[in-house]
């Protein structure tokens, strides 16, 4: 018999075909499920496996409600802050994610946010949408040149490195902060800062590529924004909980931060309306990995993790 699987995040067609071949699928209506519906279907079906993404939050309380039948949870995402991995470990449930396959598309998107925020693309598009009725003066809606600027990368993992490669094509100087410095063979000419405040003070543009902080504590609050260069630009395509959004709004209004490109927010899918409508903010709905190629690769990798587990092997992307 094939292992039973509940898919709580509807997958691309090719992945769904493979899932039907490998698993006995619990009927879910072919739609994305919320946490309560997912828990109910798991209890009713006695499914052995769950495939989800950030649409389902398995915190400690939800993890305690999983039926004994569930042996593995596979998230089709690189981030896993929506799953309490330690609570899963205590239940003997394996958790896997999908790193690597989304690096390049996420880096593309992050650098798109860099360009759009720096060049005030949101304001330009608003002007066109509202009817471009007058010629623009020499400095009217003028943005910031990206070429030759210093890019500060917070989190020099796979995605951070991919962003750095793109930045080199724009003649940028790369600075970074991480838990430890990279070997020079990998870092090249990138400048390492062992503290975040030092990186912020040195950077014209700051791009976040690190995991969520423990307990959802913001990485950037008022004190950190005060250390940034006046007129700096912030890009966040990592996790919304990394940024104190009230402090960011204050920094934008005071001109400490000239612009921000944000793909993630503290509350999703209902972000702070004042923030997303701020004229100096480029806001997108958590779409950095959203190409058909990458989403398909993420789904297939999640299925491969599940297949490895049920074949008796350790899943290649096991988190616990």
PDB file of N, CA and C in Angstrom, residues 110 112-123 144 204-208 220 225 228 231-237 243-245 247-249 251-253 256-265 275-284:
ATOM      1  N   UNK A 110      14.780  39.835  -5.105  1.00  0.00           N
ATOM      2  CA  UNK A 110      15.350  40.775  -4.145  1.00  0.00           C
ATOM      3  C   UNK A 110      16.065  41.914  -4.855  1.00  0.00           C
ATOM      4  N   UNK A 112      15.402  42.933  -7.873  1.00  0.00           N
ATOM      5  CA  UNK A 112      14.343  43.746  -8.463  1.00  0.00           C
ATOM      6  C   UNK A 112      13.838  44.774  -7.450  1.00  0.00           C
ATOM      7  N   UNK A 113      13.649  44.344  -6.193  1.00  0.00           N
ATOM      8  CA  UNK A 113      13.207  45.272  -5.154  1.00  0.00           C
ATOM      9  C   UNK A 113      14.245  46.358  -4.895  1.00  0.00           C
ATOM     10  N   UNK A 114      15.522  45.984  -4.939  1.00  0.00           N
ATOM     11  CA  UNK A 114      16.585  46.986  -4.798  1.00  0.00           C
ATOM     12  C   UNK A 114      16.426  48.069  -5.866  1.00  0.00           C
ATOM     13  N   UNK A 115      16.290  47.651  -7.106  1.00  0.00           N
ATOM     14  CA  UNK A 115      16.199  48.605  -8.212  1.00  0.00           C
ATOM     15  C   UNK A 115      14.928  49.447  -8.135  1.00  0.00           C
ATOM     16  N   UNK A 116      13.810  48.785  -7.847  1.00  0.00           N
ATOM     17  CA  UNK A 116      12.542  49.516  -7.810  1.00  0.00           C
ATOM     18  C   UNK A 116      12.498  50.517  -6.667  1.00  0.00           C
ATOM     19  N   UNK A 117      13.005  50.109  -5.490  1.00  0.00           N
ATOM     20  CA  UNK A 117      13.009  51.030  -4.354  1.00  0.00           C
ATOM     21  C   UNK A 117      13.956  52.202  -4.608  1.00  0.00           C
ATOM     22  N   UNK A 118      15.139  51.896  -5.119  1.00  0.00           N
ATOM     23  CA  UNK A 118      16.129  52.954  -5.348  1.00  0.00           C
ATOM     24  C   UNK A 118      15.655  53.958  -6.393  1.00  0.00           C
ATOM     25  N   UNK A 119      14.994  53.479  -7.440  1.00  0.00           N
ATOM     26  CA  UNK A 119      14.593  54.362  -8.542  1.00  0.00           C
ATOM     27  C   UNK A 119      13.157  54.874  -8.415  1.00  0.00           C
ATOM     28  N   UNK A 120      12.516  54.618  -7.250  1.00  0.00           N
ATOM     29  CA  UNK A 120      11.175  55.138  -6.947  1.00  0.00           C
ATOM     30  C   UNK A 120      10.140  54.666  -7.966  1.00  0.00           C
ATOM     31  N   UNK A 121      10.271  53.419  -8.365  1.00  0.00           N
ATOM     32  CA  UNK A 121       9.400  52.890  -9.413  1.00  0.00           C
ATOM     33  C   UNK A 121       7.931  52.904  -9.008  1.00  0.00           C
ATOM     34  N   UNK A 122       7.633  52.691  -7.728  1.00  0.00           N
ATOM     35  CA  UNK A 122       6.245  52.711  -7.295  1.00  0.00           C
ATOM     36  C   UNK A 122       5.590  54.061  -7.526  1.00  0.00           C
ATOM     37  N   UNK A 123       6.314  55.131  -7.203  1.00  0.00           N
ATOM     38  CA  UNK A 123       5.784  56.473  -7.430  1.00  0.00           C
ATOM     39  C   UNK A 123       5.638  56.769  -8.913  1.00  0.00           C
ATOM     40  N   UNK A 144      17.712  57.108  -6.621  1.00  0.00           N
ATOM     41  CA  UNK A 144      19.104  56.917  -6.218  1.00  0.00           C
ATOM     42  C   UNK A 144      19.784  55.959  -7.187  1.00  0.00           C
ATOM     43  N   UNK A 204      24.880  51.563   1.887  1.00  0.00           N
ATOM     44  CA  UNK A 204      23.904  52.429   1.227  1.00  0.00           C
ATOM     45  C   UNK A 204      22.570  51.713   1.055  1.00  0.00           C
ATOM     46  N   UNK A 205      22.642  50.415   0.826  1.00  0.00           N
ATOM     47  CA  UNK A 205      21.456  49.572   0.647  1.00  0.00           C
ATOM     48  C   UNK A 205      21.639  48.351   1.526  1.00  0.00           C
ATOM     49  N   UNK A 206      20.612  47.984   2.278  1.00  0.00           N
ATOM     50  CA  UNK A 206      20.657  46.825   3.170  1.00  0.00           C
ATOM     51  C   UNK A 206      19.624  45.816   2.705  1.00  0.00           C
ATOM     52  N   UNK A 207      20.058  44.568   2.507  1.00  0.00           N
ATOM     53  CA  UNK A 207      19.157  43.512   2.053  1.00  0.00           C
ATOM     54  C   UNK A 207      19.196  42.355   3.038  1.00  0.00           C
ATOM     55  N   UNK A 208      18.024  41.946   3.524  1.00  0.00           N
ATOM     56  CA  UNK A 208      17.924  40.917   4.555  1.00  0.00           C
ATOM     57  C   UNK A 208      17.729  39.538   3.924  1.00  0.00           C
ATOM     58  N   UNK A 220      15.643  44.401  13.094  1.00  0.00           N
ATOM     59  CA  UNK A 220      15.777  45.843  12.891  1.00  0.00           C
ATOM     60  C   UNK A 220      14.673  46.564  13.645  1.00  0.00           C
ATOM     61  N   UNK A 225      17.734  51.208  13.010  1.00  0.00           N
ATOM     62  CA  UNK A 225      17.489  52.196  11.955  1.00  0.00           C
ATOM     63  C   UNK A 225      18.288  53.469  12.201  1.00  0.00           C
ATOM     64  N   UNK A 228      21.706  53.408  10.574  1.00  0.00           N
ATOM     65  CA  UNK A 228      21.825  53.377   9.118  1.00  0.00           C
ATOM     66  C   UNK A 228      22.231  54.737   8.576  1.00  0.00           C
ATOM     67  N   UNK A 231      19.186  58.264   4.410  1.00  0.00           N
ATOM     68  CA  UNK A 231      18.834  58.037   3.015  1.00  0.00           C
ATOM     69  C   UNK A 231      19.131  56.640   2.517  1.00  0.00           C
ATOM     70  N   UNK A 232      19.424  55.705   3.434  1.00  0.00           N
ATOM     71  CA  UNK A 232      19.683  54.322   3.037  1.00  0.00           C
ATOM     72  C   UNK A 232      18.397  53.663   2.549  1.00  0.00           C
ATOM     73  N   UNK A 233      18.563  52.522   1.899  1.00  0.00           N
ATOM     74  CA  UNK A 233      17.438  51.765   1.343  1.00  0.00           C
ATOM     75  C   UNK A 233      17.432  50.391   1.989  1.00  0.00           C
ATOM     76  N   UNK A 234      16.241  49.924   2.354  1.00  0.00           N
ATOM     77  CA  UNK A 234      16.079  48.605   2.974  1.00  0.00           C
ATOM     78  C   UNK A 234      15.292  47.691   2.049  1.00  0.00           C
ATOM     79  N   UNK A 235      15.782  46.459   1.899  1.00  0.00           N
ATOM     80  CA  UNK A 235      15.061  45.430   1.149  1.00  0.00           C
ATOM     81  C   UNK A 235      14.897  44.213   2.046  1.00  0.00           C
ATOM     82  N   UNK A 236      13.674  43.680   2.079  1.00  0.00           N
ATOM     83  CA  UNK A 236      13.418  42.476   2.883  1.00  0.00           C
ATOM     84  C   UNK A 236      12.620  41.485   2.050  1.00  0.00           C
ATOM     85  N   UNK A 237      13.309  40.419   1.622  1.00  0.00           N
ATOM     86  CA  UNK A 237      12.648  39.308   0.944  1.00  0.00           C
ATOM     87  C   UNK A 237      12.844  38.034   1.748  1.00  0.00           C
ATOM     88  N   UNK A 243      11.641  42.758  10.896  1.00  0.00           N
ATOM     89  CA  UNK A 243      11.584  44.219  10.900  1.00  0.00           C
ATOM     90  C   UNK A 243      10.466  44.704  11.816  1.00  0.00           C
ATOM     91  N   UNK A 244      10.796  45.636  12.701  1.00  0.00           N
ATOM     92  CA  UNK A 244       9.798  46.351  13.485  1.00  0.00           C
ATOM     93  C   UNK A 244       9.140  47.363  12.542  1.00  0.00           C
ATOM     94  N   UNK A 245       7.929  47.063  12.108  1.00  0.00           N
ATOM     95  CA  UNK A 245       7.312  47.875  11.057  1.00  0.00           C
ATOM     96  C   UNK A 245       6.974  49.290  11.523  1.00  0.00           C
ATOM     97  N   UNK A 247       8.764  51.021  13.649  1.00  0.00           N
ATOM     98  CA  UNK A 247      10.047  51.723  13.607  1.00  0.00           C
ATOM     99  C   UNK A 247      10.447  52.041  12.168  1.00  0.00           C
ATOM    100  N   UNK A 248      10.148  51.130  11.240  1.00  0.00           N
ATOM    101  CA  UNK A 248      10.457  51.384   9.835  1.00  0.00           C
ATOM    102  C   UNK A 248       9.644  52.567   9.315  1.00  0.00           C
ATOM    103  N   UNK A 249       8.359  52.610   9.639  1.00  0.00           N
ATOM    104  CA  UNK A 249       7.529  53.742   9.209  1.00  0.00           C
ATOM    105  C   UNK A 249       8.089  55.064   9.744  1.00  0.00           C
ATOM    106  N   UNK A 251      11.195  55.667  10.541  1.00  0.00           N
ATOM    107  CA  UNK A 251      12.449  55.952   9.830  1.00  0.00           C
ATOM    108  C   UNK A 251      12.189  56.469   8.425  1.00  0.00           C
ATOM    109  N   UNK A 252      11.160  55.953   7.772  1.00  0.00           N
ATOM    110  CA  UNK A 252      10.797  56.455   6.440  1.00  0.00           C
ATOM    111  C   UNK A 252      10.303  57.902   6.521  1.00  0.00           C
ATOM    112  N   UNK A 253       9.461  58.181   7.492  1.00  0.00           N
ATOM    113  CA  UNK A 253       8.906  59.532   7.619  1.00  0.00           C
ATOM    114  C   UNK A 253       9.976  60.553   7.977  1.00  0.00           C
ATOM    115  N   UNK A 256      15.371  58.837   7.464  1.00  0.00           N
ATOM    116  CA  UNK A 256      16.517  57.987   7.791  1.00  0.00           C
ATOM    117  C   UNK A 256      16.622  56.877   6.756  1.00  0.00           C
ATOM    118  N   UNK A 257      15.489  56.289   6.431  1.00  0.00           N
ATOM    119  CA  UNK A 257      15.392  55.327   5.340  1.00  0.00           C
ATOM    120  C   UNK A 257      14.681  56.016   4.180  1.00  0.00           C
ATOM    121  N   UNK A 258      15.353  56.082   3.029  1.00  0.00           N
ATOM    122  CA  UNK A 258      14.770  56.773   1.882  1.00  0.00           C
ATOM    123  C   UNK A 258      13.677  55.956   1.218  1.00  0.00           C
ATOM    124  N   UNK A 259      13.837  54.630   1.208  1.00  0.00           N
ATOM    125  CA  UNK A 259      12.870  53.771   0.531  1.00  0.00           C
ATOM    126  C   UNK A 259      13.034  52.349   1.035  1.00  0.00           C
ATOM    127  N   UNK A 260      11.989  51.560   0.853  1.00  0.00           N
ATOM    128  CA  UNK A 260      12.042  50.157   1.245  1.00  0.00           C
ATOM    129  C   UNK A 260      11.363  49.308   0.189  1.00  0.00           C
ATOM    130  N   UNK A 261      11.963  48.162  -0.090  1.00  0.00           N
ATOM    131  CA  UNK A 261      11.357  47.162  -0.965  1.00  0.00           C
ATOM    132  C   UNK A 261      11.026  45.946  -0.130  1.00  0.00           C
ATOM    133  N   UNK A 262       9.740  45.664   0.059  1.00  0.00           N
ATOM    134  CA  UNK A 262       9.301  44.644   1.002  1.00  0.00           C
ATOM    135  C   UNK A 262       8.449  43.590   0.308  1.00  0.00           C
ATOM    136  N   UNK A 263       8.859  42.337   0.453  1.00  0.00           N
ATOM    137  CA  UNK A 263       8.053  41.223  -0.057  1.00  0.00           C
ATOM    138  C   UNK A 263       7.416  40.432   1.076  1.00  0.00           C
ATOM    139  N   UNK A 264       7.764  40.761   2.310  1.00  0.00           N
ATOM    140  CA  UNK A 264       7.283  40.012   3.474  1.00  0.00           C
ATOM    141  C   UNK A 264       6.879  40.996   4.566  1.00  0.00           C
ATOM    142  N   UNK A 265       5.936  40.551   5.410  1.00  0.00           N
ATOM    143  CA  UNK A 265       5.355  41.451   6.398  1.00  0.00           C
ATOM    144  C   UNK A 265       5.055  40.696   7.685  1.00  0.00           C
ATOM    145  N   UNK A 275       1.872  51.027   5.998  1.00  0.00           N
ATOM    146  CA  UNK A 275       3.198  50.696   5.482  1.00  0.00           C
ATOM    147  C   UNK A 275       3.153  50.396   3.987  1.00  0.00           C
ATOM    148  N   UNK A 276       2.246  49.520   3.555  1.00  0.00           N
ATOM    149  CA  UNK A 276       2.253  49.104   2.152  1.00  0.00           C
ATOM    150  C   UNK A 276       1.816  50.224   1.223  1.00  0.00           C
ATOM    151  N   UNK A 277       1.096  51.228   1.753  1.00  0.00           N
ATOM    152  CA  UNK A 277       0.669  52.346   0.918  1.00  0.00           C
ATOM    153  C   UNK A 277       1.586  53.551   1.018  1.00  0.00           C
ATOM    154  N   UNK A 278       2.647  53.426   1.806  1.00  0.00           N
ATOM    155  CA  UNK A 278       3.594  54.542   1.937  1.00  0.00           C
ATOM    156  C   UNK A 278       4.230  54.809   0.581  1.00  0.00           C
ATOM    157  N   UNK A 279       4.328  56.056   0.171  1.00  0.00           N
ATOM    158  CA  UNK A 279       4.862  56.353  -1.170  1.00  0.00           C
ATOM    159  C   UNK A 279       6.299  55.895  -1.390  1.00  0.00           C
ATOM    160  N   UNK A 280       7.063  55.710  -0.321  1.00  0.00           N
ATOM    161  CA  UNK A 280       8.450  55.291  -0.465  1.00  0.00           C
ATOM    162  C   UNK A 280       8.647  53.789  -0.314  1.00  0.00           C
ATOM    163  N   UNK A 281       7.549  53.037  -0.317  1.00  0.00           N
ATOM    164  CA  UNK A 281       7.621  51.588  -0.143  1.00  0.00           C
ATOM    165  C   UNK A 281       7.169  50.872  -1.409  1.00  0.00           C
ATOM    166  N   UNK A 282       7.994  49.947  -1.876  1.00  0.00           N
ATOM    167  CA  UNK A 282       7.593  48.982  -2.889  1.00  0.00           C
ATOM    168  C   UNK A 282       7.137  47.739  -2.137  1.00  0.00           C
ATOM    169  N   UNK A 283       5.866  47.383  -2.259  1.00  0.00           N
ATOM    170  CA  UNK A 283       5.310  46.267  -1.499  1.00  0.00           C
ATOM    171  C   UNK A 283       4.781  45.200  -2.449  1.00  0.00           C
ATOM    172  N   UNK A 284       5.200  43.964  -2.224  1.00  0.00           N
ATOM    173  CA  UNK A 284       4.721  42.836  -3.027  1.00  0.00           C
ATOM    174  C   UNK A 284       4.298  41.708  -2.090  1.00  0.00           C
TER     175      UNK A 284
END
